[in-house]
Coordinates of C-alpha atoms in Angstrom, one line a residue:
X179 CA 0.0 0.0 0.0
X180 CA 1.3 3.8 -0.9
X181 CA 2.7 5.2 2.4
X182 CA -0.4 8.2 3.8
X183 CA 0.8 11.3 3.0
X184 CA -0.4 15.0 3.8
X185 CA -0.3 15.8 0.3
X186 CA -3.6 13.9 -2.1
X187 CA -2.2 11.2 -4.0
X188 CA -4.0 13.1 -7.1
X189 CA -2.2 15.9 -6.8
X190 CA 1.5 14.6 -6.2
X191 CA 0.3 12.4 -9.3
X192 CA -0.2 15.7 -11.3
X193 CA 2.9 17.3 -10.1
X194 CA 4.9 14.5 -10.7
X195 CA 3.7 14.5 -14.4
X196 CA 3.8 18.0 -15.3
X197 CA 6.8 19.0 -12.8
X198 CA 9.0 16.4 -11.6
X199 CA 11.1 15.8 -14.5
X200 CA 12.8 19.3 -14.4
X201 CA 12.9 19.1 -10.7
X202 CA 14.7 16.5 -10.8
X203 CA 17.1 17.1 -13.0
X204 CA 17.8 20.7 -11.7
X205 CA 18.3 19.1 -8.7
X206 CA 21.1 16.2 -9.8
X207 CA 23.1 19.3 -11.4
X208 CA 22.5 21.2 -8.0
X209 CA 23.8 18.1 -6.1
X210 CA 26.6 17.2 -8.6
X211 CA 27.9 20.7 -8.0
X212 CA 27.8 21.1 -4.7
X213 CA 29.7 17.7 -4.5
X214 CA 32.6 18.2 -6.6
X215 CA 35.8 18.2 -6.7
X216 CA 34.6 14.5 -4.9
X217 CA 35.2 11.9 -7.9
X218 CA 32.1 10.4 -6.3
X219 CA 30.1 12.8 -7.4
X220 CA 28.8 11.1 -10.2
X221 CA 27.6 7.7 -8.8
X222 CA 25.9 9.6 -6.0
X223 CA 23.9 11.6 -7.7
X224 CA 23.2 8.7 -9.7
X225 CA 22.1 7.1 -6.9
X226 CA 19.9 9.8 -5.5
X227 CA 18.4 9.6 -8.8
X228 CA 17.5 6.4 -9.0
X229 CA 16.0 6.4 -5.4
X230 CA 13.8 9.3 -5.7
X231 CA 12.3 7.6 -9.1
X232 CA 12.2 4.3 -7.4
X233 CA 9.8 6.0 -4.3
X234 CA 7.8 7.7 -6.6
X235 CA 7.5 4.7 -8.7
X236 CA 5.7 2.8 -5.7
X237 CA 3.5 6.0 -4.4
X238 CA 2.0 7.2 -8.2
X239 CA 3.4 4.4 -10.7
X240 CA 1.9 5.1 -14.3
X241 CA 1.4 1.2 -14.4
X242 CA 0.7 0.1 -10.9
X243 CA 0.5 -3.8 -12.1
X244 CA 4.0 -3.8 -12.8
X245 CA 5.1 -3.9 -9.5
X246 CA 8.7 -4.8 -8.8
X247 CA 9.4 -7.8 -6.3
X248 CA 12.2 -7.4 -4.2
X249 CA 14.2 -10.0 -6.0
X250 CA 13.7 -8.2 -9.2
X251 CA 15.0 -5.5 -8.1
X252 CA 18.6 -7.3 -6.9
X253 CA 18.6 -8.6 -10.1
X254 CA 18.7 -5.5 -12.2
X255 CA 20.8 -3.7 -9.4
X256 CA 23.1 -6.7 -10.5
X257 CA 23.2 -6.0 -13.8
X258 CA 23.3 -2.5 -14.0
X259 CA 26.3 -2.4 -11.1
X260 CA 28.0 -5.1 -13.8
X261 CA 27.3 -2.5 -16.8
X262 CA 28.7 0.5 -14.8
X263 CA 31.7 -1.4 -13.9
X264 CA 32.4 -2.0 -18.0
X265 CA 31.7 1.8 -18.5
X266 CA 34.6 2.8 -16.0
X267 CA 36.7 0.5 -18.0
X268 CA 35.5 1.9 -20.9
X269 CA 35.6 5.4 -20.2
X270 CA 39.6 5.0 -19.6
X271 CA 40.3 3.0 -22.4
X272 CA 38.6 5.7 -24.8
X273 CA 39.9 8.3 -23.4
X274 CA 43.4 6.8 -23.9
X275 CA 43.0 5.9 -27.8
X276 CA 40.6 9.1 -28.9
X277 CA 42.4 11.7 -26.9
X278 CA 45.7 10.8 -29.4
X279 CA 43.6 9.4 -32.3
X280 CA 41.7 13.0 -32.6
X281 CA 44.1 15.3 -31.7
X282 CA 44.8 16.8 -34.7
X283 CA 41.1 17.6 -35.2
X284 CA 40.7 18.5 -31.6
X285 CA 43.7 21.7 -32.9
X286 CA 41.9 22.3 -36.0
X287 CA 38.1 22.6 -36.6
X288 CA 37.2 20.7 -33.5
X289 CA 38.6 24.2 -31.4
X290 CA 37.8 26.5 -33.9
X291 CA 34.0 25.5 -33.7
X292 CA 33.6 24.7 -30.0
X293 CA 32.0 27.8 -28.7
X294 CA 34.6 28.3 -25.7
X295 CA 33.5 31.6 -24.9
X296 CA 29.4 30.7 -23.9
X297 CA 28.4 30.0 -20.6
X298 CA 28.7 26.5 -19.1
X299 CA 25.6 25.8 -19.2
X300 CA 25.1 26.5 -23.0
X301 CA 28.2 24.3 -23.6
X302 CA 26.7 21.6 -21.8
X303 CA 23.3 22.1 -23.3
X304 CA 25.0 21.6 -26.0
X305 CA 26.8 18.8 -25.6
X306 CA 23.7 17.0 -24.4
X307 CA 21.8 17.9 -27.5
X308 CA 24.8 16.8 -29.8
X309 CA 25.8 13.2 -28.0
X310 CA 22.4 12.2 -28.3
X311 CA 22.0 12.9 -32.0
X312 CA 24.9 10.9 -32.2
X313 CA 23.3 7.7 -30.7
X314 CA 20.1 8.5 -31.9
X315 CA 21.2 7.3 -35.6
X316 CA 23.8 4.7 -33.6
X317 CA 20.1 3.3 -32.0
X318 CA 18.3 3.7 -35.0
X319 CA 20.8 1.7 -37.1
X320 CA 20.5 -0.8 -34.6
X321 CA 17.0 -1.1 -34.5
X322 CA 16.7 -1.3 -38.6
X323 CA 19.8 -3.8 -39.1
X324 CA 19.5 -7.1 -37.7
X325 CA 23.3 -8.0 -37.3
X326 CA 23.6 -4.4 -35.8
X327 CA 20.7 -5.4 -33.5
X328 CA 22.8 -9.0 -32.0
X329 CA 25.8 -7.9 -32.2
X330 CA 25.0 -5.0 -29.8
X331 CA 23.4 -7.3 -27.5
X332 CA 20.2 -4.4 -27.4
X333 CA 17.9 -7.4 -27.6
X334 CA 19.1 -7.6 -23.3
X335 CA 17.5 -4.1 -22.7
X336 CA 14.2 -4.5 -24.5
X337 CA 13.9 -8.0 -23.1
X338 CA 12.2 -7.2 -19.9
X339 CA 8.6 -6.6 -18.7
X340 CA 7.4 -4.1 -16.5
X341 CA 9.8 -1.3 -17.3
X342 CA 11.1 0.7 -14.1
X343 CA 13.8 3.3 -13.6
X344 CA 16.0 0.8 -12.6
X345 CA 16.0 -1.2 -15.7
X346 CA 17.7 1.9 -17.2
X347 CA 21.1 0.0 -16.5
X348 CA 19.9 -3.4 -18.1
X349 CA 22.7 -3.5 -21.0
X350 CA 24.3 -6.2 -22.2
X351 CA 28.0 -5.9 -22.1
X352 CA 28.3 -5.9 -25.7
X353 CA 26.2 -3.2 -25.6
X354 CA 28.0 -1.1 -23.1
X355 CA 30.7 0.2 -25.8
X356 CA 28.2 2.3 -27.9
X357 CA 26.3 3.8 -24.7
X358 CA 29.3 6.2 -23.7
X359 CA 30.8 6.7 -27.2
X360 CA 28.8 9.5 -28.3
X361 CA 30.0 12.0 -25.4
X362 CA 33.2 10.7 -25.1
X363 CA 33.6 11.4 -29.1
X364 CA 32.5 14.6 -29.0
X365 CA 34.3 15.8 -26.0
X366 CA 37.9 14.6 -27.8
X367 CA 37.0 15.7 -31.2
X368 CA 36.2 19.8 -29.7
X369 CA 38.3 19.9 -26.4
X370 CA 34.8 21.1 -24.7
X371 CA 35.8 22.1 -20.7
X372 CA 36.0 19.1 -18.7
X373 CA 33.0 20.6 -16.2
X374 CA 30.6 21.1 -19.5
X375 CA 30.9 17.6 -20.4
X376 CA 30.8 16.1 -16.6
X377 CA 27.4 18.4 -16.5
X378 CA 26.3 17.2 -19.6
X379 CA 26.9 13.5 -18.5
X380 CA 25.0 13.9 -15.3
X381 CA 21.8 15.3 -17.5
X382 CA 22.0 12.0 -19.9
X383 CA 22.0 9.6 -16.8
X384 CA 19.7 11.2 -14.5
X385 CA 17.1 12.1 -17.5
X386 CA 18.2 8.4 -18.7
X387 CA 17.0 6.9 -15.1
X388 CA 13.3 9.3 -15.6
X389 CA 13.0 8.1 -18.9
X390 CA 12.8 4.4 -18.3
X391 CA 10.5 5.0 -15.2
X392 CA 7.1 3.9 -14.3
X393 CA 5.8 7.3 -14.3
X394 CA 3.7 9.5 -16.4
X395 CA 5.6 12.4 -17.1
X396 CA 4.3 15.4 -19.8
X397 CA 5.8 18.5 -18.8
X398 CA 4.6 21.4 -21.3
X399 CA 7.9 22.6 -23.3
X400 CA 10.0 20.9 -22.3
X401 CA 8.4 17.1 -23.8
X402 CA 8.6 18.9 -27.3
X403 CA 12.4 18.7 -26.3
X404 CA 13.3 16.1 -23.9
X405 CA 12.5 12.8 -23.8
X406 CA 10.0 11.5 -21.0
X407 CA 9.0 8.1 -19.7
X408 CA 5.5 8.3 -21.7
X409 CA 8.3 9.1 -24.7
X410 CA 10.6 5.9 -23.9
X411 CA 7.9 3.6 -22.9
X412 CA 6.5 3.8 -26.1
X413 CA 10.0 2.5 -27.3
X414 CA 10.1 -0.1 -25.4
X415 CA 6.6 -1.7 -26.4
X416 CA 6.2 -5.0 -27.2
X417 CA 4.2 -4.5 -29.7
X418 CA 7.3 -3.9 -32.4
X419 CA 5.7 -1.4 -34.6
X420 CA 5.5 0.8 -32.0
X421 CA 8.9 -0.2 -30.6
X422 CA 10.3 1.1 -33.6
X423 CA 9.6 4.7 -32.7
X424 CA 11.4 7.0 -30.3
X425 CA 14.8 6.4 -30.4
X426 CA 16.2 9.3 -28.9
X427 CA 17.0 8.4 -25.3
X428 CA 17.4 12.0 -23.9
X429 CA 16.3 14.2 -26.8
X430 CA 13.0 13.2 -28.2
X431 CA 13.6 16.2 -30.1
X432 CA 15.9 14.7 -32.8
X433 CA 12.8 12.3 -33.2
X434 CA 10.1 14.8 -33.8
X435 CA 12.5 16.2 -36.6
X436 CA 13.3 13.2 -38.3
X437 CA 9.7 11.4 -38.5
X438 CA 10.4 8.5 -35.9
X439 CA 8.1 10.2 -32.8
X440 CA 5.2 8.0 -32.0
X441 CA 2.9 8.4 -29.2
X442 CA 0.0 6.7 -27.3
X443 CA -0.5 4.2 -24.5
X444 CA 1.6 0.7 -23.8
X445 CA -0.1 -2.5 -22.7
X446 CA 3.3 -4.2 -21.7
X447 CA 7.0 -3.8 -22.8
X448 CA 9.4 -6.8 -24.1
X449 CA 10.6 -9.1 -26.9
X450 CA 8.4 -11.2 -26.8
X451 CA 4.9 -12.7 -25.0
X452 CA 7.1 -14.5 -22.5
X453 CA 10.3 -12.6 -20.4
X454 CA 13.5 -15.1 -21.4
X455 CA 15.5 -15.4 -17.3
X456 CA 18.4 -13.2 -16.7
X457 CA 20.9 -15.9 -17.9
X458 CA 18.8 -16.5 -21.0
X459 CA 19.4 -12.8 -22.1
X460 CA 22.9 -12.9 -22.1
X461 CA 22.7 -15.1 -25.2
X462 CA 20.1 -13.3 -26.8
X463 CA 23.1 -12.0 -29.0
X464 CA 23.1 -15.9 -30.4
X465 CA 19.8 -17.1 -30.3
X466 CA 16.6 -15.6 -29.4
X467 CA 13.5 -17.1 -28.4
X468 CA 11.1 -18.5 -30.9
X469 CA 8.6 -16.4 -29.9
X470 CA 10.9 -13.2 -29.7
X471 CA 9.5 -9.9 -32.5
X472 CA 12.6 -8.4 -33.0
X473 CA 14.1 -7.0 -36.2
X474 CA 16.5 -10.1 -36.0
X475 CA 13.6 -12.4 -36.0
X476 CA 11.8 -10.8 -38.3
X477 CA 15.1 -11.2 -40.4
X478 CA 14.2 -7.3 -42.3
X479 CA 14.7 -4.0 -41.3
X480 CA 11.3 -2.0 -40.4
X481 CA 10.6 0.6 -42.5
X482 CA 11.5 3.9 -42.0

């Protein structure tokens, strides 16, 4: 049962749809900043972020039949701590080979176009808006190309039901090298200020962590730019037509411009009728279930 409350459940439902979202992530940037220079900084924010989702998620969820049980949970905790600890060892090992790789661009057009003089803020706006254009056509590709789609392992993320902010870490490993590229590129390539891209990171996770939430989320403006969990849902859809839309994890923007937006109400999220086990989804990359409707089983791309 939702913990009583002074507040009317109806009214923290509305707020949470029309306001939280900015709230939120004005307050992870808040939080991030008051941390630093802590290298911390980063995974606790994170992890405010993920428990302020998670409570709303039990007091107003937009699905209240798809409960989490408590071993769920430590299941896709386990995962995403897994994915996180392939990310740090990512992180480094890009760093090591684009810093060099793209240093010559980095002295030429990449600094003569980065707009060093603008305000923080606009530089990390910026670089939100720009890394996620990036991965929008890396997820797109992988949603149209079926080797694309296995040999990214992206089968793993859409395999479970009952979507929750939590399953916002649910990658498979294989997976794990194209989710940090996009920043990472950019920030090598234009030699943007080491504090716009750390801000612009924490906006991609935290928004990331709202996007995959069981909320309803709409907030006037700003849904025309950002992607929201009613946004993402929709992606995640079982039904693959409709799964086939929204691929823009943080800026639904990029989809409204290029005609992949899509929008309207989701009876369940998955691959398929039946959620494969944890262990099962590992593999997915080799063999999918036989009831699986993915773009690999389906063996042609979706239109466009």
């Amino acid at each position: 049962m939702p913990p009583s409350s002074s507040v009317p459940q109806p009214r923290l439902a509305a707020w949470v749809e029309r306001g939280a979202q900015p709230a939120i992530l004005a307050g992870a940037l808040l939080l991030w900043w008051s941390l630093l220079p802590s290298e911390a900084a980063s995974l606790i924010v994170l992890i405010a972020a993920l428990l302020a989702a998670s409570a709303l998620e039990v007091w107003i969820p937009a699905m209240p039949e798809w409960r989490q049980s408590l071993g769920t949970r430590l299941r896709l905790i386990g995962v995403y701590a897994l994915a996180l600890a392939l990310s740090v060892l990512l992180l480094g090992a890009y760093e090591a080979v684009l810093g060099p790789a793209l240093s010559g661009v980095r002295a030429g057009i990449g600094a003569a176009l980065w707009p060093e003089t603008w305000p923080l803020p606009l530089q990390a706006a910026l670089l939100f808006f720009a890394s996620d254009l990036i991965y929008y056509w890396i997820h797109r590709a992988i949603h149209r190309w079926p080797l694309l789609w296995r040999l990214s392992g992206h089968g793993f993320h859409h395999g479970f039901h009952n979507l929750h902010a939590l399953n916002v870490g649910t990658n498979h490993p294989f997976e794990v090298v194209f989710l940090i590229l996009p920043l990472v590129l950019l920030a090598a390539a234009t030699g943007a200020p080491e504090r716009a891209v750390e801000a612009a990171g924490i906006v991609l996770m935290v928004n990331a962590v709202l996007a995959h939430a069981n909320l309803r989320m709409h907030t006037p403006g700003l849904s025309w730019l950002i992607t929201s969990a009613d946004h993402h849902r929709r992606h995640h859809s079982l039904v693959f037509e409709q799964s086939n839309s929204n691929y823009a994890c943080n800026a639904i923007v990029w989809d409204r411009l290029f005609g992949t937006y899509s929008q309207g109400p989701v009876a369940q999220t998955g691959i398929g009728p039946n959620e494969p086990g944890l262990w099962r989804m590992y593999l997915l990359p080799f063999r999918e279930p036989v009831d699986a409707d993915t773009v690999s089983s389906r063996r042609h791309a979706p239109p466009d």
